[in-house]
mmCIF file of C-alpha atoms and ligand atoms in Angstrom:
data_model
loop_
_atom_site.group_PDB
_atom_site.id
_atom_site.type_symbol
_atom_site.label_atom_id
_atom_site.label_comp_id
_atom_site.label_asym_id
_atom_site.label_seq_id
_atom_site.Cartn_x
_atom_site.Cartn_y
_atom_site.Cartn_z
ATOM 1 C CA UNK A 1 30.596 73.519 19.398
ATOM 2 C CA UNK A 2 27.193 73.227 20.880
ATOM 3 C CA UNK A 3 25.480 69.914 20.022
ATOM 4 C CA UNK A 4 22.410 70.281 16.920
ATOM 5 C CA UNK A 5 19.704 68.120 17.604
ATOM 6 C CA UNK A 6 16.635 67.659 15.107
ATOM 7 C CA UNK A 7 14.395 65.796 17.600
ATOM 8 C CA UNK A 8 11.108 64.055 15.880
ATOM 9 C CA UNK A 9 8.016 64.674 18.295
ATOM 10 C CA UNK A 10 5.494 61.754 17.142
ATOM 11 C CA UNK A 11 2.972 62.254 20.272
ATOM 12 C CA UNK A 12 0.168 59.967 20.598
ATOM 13 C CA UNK A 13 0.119 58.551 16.332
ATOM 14 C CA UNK A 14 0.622 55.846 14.362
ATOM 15 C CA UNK A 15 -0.262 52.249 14.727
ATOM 16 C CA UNK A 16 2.523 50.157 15.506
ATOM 17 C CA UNK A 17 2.737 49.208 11.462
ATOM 18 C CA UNK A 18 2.667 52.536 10.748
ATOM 19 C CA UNK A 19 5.558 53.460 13.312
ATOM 20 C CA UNK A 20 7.486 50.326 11.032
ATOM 21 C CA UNK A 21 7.182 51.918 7.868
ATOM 22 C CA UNK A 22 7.731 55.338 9.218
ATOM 23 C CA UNK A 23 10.989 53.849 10.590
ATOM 24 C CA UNK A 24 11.846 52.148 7.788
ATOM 25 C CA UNK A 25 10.870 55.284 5.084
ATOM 26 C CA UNK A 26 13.386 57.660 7.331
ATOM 27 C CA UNK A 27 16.484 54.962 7.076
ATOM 28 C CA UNK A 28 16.023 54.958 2.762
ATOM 29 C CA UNK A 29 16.148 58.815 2.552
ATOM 30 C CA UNK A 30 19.614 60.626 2.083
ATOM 31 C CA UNK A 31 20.154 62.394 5.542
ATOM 32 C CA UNK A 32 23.752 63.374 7.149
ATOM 33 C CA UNK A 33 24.648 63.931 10.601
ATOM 34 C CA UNK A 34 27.809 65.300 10.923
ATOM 35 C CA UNK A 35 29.828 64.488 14.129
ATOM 36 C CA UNK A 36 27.888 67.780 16.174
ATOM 37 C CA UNK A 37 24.396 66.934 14.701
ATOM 38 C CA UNK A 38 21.965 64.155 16.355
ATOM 39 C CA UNK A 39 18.750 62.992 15.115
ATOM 40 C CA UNK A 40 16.123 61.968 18.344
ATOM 41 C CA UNK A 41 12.759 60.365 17.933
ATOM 42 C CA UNK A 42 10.214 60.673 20.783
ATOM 43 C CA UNK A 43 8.230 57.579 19.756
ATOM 44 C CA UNK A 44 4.862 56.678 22.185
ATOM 45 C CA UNK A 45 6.341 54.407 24.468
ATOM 46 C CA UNK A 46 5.360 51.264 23.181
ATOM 47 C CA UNK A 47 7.025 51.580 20.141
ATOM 48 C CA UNK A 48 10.328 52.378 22.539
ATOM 49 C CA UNK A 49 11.826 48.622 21.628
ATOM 50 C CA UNK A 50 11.076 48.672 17.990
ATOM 51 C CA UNK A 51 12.318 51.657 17.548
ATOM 52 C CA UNK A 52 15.636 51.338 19.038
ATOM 53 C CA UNK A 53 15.960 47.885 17.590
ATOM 54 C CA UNK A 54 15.485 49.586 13.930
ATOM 55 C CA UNK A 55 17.616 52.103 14.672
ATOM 56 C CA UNK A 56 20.700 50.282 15.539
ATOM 57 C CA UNK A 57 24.026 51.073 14.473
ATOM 58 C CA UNK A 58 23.100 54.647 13.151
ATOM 59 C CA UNK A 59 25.540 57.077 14.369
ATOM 60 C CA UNK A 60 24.255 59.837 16.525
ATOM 61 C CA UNK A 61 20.609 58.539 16.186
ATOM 62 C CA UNK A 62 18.796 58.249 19.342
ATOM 63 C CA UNK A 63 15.244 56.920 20.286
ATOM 64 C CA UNK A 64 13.390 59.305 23.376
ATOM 65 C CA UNK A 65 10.650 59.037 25.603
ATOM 66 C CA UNK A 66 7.938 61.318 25.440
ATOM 67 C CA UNK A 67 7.330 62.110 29.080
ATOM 68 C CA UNK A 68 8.335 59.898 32.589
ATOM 69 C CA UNK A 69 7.459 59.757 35.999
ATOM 70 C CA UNK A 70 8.950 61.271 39.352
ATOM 71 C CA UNK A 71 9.835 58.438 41.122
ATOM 72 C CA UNK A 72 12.045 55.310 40.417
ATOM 73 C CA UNK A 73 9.323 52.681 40.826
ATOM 74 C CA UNK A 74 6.392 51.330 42.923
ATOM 75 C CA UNK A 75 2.911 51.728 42.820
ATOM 76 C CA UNK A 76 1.883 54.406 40.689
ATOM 77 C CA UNK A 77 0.100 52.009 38.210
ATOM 78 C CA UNK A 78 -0.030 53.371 34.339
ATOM 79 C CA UNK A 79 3.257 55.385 34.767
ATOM 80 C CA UNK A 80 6.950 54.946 33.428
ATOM 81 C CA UNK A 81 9.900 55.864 35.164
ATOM 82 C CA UNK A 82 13.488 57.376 34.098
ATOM 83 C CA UNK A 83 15.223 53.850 35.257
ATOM 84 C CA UNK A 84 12.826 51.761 33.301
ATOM 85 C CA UNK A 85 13.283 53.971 30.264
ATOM 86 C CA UNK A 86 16.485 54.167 30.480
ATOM 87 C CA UNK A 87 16.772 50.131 31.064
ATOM 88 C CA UNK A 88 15.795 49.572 27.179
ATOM 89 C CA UNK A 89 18.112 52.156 25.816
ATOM 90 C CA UNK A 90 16.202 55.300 26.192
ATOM 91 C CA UNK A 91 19.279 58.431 27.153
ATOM 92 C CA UNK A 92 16.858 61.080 26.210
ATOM 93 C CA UNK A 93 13.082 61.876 28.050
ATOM 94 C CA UNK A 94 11.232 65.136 26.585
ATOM 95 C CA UNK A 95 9.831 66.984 29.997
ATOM 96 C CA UNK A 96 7.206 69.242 30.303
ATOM 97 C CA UNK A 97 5.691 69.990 26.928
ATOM 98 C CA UNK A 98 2.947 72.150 26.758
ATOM 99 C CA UNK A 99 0.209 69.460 26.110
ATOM 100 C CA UNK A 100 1.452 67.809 29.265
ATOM 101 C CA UNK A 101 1.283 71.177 31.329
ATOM 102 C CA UNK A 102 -1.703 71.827 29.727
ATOM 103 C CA UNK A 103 -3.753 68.555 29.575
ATOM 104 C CA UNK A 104 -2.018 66.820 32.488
ATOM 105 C CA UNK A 105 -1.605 69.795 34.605
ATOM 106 C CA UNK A 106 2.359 69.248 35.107
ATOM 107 C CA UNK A 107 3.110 72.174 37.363
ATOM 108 C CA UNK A 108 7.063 73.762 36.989
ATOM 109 C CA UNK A 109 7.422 72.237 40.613
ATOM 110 C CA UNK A 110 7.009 68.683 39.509
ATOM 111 C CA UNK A 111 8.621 69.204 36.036
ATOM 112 C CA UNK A 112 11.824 70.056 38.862
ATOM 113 C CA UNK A 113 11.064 66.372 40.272
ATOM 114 C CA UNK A 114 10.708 64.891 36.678
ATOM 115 C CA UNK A 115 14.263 66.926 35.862
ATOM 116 C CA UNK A 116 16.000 65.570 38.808
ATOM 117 C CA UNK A 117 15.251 61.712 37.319
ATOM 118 C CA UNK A 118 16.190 61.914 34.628
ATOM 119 C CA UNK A 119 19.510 63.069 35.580
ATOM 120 C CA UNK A 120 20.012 60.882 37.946
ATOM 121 C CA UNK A 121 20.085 57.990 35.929
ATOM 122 C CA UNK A 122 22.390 59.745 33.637
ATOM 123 C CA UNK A 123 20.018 60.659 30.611
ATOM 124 C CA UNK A 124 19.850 63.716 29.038
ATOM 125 C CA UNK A 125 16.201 65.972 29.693
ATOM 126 C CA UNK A 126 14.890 67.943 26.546
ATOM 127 C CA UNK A 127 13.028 70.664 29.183
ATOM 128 C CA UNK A 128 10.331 72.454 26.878
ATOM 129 C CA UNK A 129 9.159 75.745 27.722
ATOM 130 C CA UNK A 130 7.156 78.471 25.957
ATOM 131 C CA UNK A 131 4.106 81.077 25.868
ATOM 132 C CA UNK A 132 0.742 80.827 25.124
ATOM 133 C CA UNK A 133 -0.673 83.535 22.761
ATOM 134 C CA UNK A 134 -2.519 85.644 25.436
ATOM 135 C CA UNK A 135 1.339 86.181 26.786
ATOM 136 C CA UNK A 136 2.783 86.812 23.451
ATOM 137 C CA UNK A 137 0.533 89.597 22.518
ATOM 138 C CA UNK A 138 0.968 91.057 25.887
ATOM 139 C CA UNK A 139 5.113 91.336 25.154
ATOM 140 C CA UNK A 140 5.762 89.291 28.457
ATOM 141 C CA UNK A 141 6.982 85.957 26.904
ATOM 142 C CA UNK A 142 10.511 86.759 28.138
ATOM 143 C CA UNK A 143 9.420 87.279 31.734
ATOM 144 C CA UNK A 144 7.271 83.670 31.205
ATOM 145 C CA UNK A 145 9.592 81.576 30.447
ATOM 146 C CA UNK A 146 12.420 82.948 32.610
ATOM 147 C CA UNK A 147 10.085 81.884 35.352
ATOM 148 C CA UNK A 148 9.451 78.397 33.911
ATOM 149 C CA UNK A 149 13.180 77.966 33.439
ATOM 150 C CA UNK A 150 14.158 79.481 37.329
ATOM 151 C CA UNK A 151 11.305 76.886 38.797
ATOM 152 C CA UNK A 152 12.270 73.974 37.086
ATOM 153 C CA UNK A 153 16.249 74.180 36.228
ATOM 154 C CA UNK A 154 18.108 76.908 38.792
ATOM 155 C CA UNK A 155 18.485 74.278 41.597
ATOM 156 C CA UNK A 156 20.270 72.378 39.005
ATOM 157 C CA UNK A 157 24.137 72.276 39.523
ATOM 158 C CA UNK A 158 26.962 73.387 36.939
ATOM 159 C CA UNK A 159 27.475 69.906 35.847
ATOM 160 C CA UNK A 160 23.750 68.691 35.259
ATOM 161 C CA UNK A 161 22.946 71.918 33.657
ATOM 162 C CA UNK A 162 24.825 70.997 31.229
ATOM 163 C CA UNK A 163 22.787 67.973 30.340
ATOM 164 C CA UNK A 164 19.606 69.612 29.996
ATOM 165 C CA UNK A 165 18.776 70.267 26.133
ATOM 166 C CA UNK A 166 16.101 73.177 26.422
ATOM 167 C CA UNK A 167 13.308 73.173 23.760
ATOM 168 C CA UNK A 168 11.596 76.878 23.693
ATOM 169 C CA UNK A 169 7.855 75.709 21.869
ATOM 170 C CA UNK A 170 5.778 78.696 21.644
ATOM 171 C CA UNK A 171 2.343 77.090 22.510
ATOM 172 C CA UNK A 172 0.606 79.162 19.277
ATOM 173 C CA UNK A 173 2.863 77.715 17.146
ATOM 174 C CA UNK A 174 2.767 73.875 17.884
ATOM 175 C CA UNK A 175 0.233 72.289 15.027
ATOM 176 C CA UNK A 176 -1.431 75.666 13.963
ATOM 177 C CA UNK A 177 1.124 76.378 10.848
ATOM 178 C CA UNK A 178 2.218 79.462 12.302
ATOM 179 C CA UNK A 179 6.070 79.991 12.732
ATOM 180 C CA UNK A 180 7.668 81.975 14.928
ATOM 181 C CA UNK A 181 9.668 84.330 12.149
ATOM 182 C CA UNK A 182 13.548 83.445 12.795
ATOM 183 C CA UNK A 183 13.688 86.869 13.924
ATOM 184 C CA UNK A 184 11.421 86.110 16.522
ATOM 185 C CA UNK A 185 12.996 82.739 16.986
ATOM 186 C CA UNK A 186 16.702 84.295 17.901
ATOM 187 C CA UNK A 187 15.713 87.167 19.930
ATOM 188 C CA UNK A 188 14.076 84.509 22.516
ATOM 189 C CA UNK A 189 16.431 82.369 21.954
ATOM 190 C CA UNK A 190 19.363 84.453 22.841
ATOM 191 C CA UNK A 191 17.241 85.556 25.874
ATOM 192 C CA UNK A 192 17.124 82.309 27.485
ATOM 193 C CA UNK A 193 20.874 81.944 26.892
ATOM 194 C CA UNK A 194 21.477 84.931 28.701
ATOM 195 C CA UNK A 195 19.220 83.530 31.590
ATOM 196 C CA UNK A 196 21.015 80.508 31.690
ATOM 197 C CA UNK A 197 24.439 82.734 31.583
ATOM 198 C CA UNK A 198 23.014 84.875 34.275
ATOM 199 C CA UNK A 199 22.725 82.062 36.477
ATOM 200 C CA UNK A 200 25.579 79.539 35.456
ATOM 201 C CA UNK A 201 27.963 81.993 33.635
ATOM 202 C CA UNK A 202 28.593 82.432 29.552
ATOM 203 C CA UNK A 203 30.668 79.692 28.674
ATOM 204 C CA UNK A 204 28.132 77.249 30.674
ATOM 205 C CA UNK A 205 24.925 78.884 28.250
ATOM 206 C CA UNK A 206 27.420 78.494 25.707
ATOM 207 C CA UNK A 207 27.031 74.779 26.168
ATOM 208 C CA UNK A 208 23.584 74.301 26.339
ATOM 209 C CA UNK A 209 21.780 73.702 23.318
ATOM 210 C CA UNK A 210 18.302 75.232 22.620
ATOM 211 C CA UNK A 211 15.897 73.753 19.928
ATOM 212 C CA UNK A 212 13.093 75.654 18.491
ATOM 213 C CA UNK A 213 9.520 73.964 18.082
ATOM 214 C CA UNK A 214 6.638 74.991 16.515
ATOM 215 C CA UNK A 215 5.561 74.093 13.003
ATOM 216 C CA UNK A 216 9.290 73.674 12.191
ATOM 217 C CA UNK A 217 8.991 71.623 8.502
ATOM 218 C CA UNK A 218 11.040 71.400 5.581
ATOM 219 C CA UNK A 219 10.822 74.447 3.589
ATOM 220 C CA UNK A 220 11.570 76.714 7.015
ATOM 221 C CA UNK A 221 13.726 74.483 9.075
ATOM 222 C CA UNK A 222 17.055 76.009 8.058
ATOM 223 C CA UNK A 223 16.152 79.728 7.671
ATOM 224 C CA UNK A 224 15.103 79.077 11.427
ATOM 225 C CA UNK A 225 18.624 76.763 12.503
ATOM 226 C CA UNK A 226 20.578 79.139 10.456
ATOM 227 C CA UNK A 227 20.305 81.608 14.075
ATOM 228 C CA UNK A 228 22.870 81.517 16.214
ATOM 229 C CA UNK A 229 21.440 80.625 19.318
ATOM 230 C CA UNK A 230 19.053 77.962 17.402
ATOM 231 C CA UNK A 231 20.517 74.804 17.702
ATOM 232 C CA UNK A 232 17.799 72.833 16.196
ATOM 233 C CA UNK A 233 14.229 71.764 16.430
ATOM 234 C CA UNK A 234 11.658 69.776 17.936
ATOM 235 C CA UNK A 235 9.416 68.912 15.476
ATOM 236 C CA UNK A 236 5.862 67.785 15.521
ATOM 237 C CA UNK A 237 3.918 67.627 12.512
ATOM 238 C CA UNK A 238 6.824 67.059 9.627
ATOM 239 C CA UNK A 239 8.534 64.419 11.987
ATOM 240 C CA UNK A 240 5.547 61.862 10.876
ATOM 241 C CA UNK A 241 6.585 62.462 7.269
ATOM 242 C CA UNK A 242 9.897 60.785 6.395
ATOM 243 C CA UNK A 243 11.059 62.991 3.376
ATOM 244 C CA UNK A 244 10.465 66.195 5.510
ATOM 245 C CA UNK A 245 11.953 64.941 8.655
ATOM 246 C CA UNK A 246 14.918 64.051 6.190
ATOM 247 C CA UNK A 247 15.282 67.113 4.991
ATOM 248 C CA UNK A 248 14.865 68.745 8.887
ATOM 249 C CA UNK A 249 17.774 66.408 9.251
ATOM 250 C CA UNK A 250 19.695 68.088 6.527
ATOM 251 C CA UNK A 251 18.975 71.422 7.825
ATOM 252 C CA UNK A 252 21.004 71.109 10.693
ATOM 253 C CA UNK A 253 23.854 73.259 10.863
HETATM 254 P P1 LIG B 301 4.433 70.855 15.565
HETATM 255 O O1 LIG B 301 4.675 70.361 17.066
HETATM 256 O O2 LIG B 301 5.767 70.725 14.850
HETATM 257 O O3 LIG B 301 3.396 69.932 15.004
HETATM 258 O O4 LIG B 301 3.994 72.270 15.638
HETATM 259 C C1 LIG B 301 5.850 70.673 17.756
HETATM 260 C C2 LIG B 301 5.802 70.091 19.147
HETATM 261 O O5 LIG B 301 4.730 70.127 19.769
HETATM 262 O O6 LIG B 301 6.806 69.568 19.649
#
């Protein structure tokens, strides 16, 4: 069975007191992982240490990097590479969300590079992909993000593939309140699967899981997770609120 992942997205928030007590809130609430289900928390990267040091000894819980560098080290002053993240404990690194395509111009080319180092050190990429709203009212958010997905993952082989978690985030969903409907949510969904299984074969897709983000919060997390080819979510907003990120948690199939 595919892995479900409920993956907290904290971006650039919280002081480091506030990260504490938003740690500390999310161990008191009553939240399950069964032995499929893991729970990830992309913390800024300063918090990296305290955050895995909190965490500790919790099954299936992992601590994630937001974003990382191309290249294993040297002088590229202000950035973090895959090796050093993966020094302090990080195995997961978020690539490629839209705010970093968008605000920090990270091309599908270089998102390739960023892929490639993460792997190599053994961690596990969450690759987000995903339309702006121009391309969703035009009907050609398929033909999108099949290209995002063929210029960053297809020179990927059978076995790495398989390591790459794939977040789909339609851009007009992330922080506006607006869902994609589940209905919406699947049909994508299954379309990226079958883009992965055109490429790498069914049982391969089969493997991969694919988490939906976008305004993903308590009261429509498991309507959403309940589709088959939905194997989770990365979650923004409701990750910075312990109860709901619980209860995200909970949702999990
Ligand atoms: P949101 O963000 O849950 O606040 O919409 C999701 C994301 O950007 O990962």
């Amino acid at each position: 069975m595919r892995k479900q992942i409920a993956a907290a997205n904290w971006k650039m928030n919280l002081s480091v007191s506030e990260a504490e007590t938003l740690l500390d809130q999310i161990l008191a609430t009553e939240h399950h992982l069964a032995a499929n289900q893991e729970a990830i928390f992309a913390v800024p990267s300063i918090y990296i240490s305290l955050a895995i040091q909190k965490l500790a000894g919790k099954n299936n819980v992992y601590v994630a990097a937001q974003n990382c560098y191309s290249k294993s080290n040297g002088a590229f002053t202000g950035e973090i590479s895959a090796p050093m993240y993966a020094s302090v404990g990080v195995k997961h690194i978020v690539l490629g969300h839209s705010e970093r395509r968008e605000y920090f111009g990270e091309s599908d080319a270089f998102l390739a590079e960023k892929t490639d180092a993460v792997l190599a050190i053994g961690s596990t990429p969450i690759f987000c992909c995903g339309e702006p709203l121009s391309i969703r009212e035009a009907g050609s958010q398929n033909s999108f993000v099949e290209t995002q997905l063929k210029n960053s993952l297809f020179h990927l082989s059978e076995e790495q593939i398989t390591k790459v978690v794939i977040a789909y985030e339609p851009i007009w969903a992330i922080g506006t309140g607006k869902t994609a409907t589940s209905e919406q949510a699947q049909e994508i969904h299954a379309y990226i699967r079958s883009v992965m299984a055109s490429k790498y074969g069914q049982s391969i897709a089969d493997q991969i899981s694919i988490l939906y983000g976008g305004s993903v919060k308590a009261a429509n997390a498991k309507e959403i997770f309940s589709q088959p080819d939905v194997d989770g979510g990365l979650v923004g907003g409701a990750s910075l609120i312990a109860t709901e990120f619980a209860a995200i948690i909970n949702a999990l199939k």
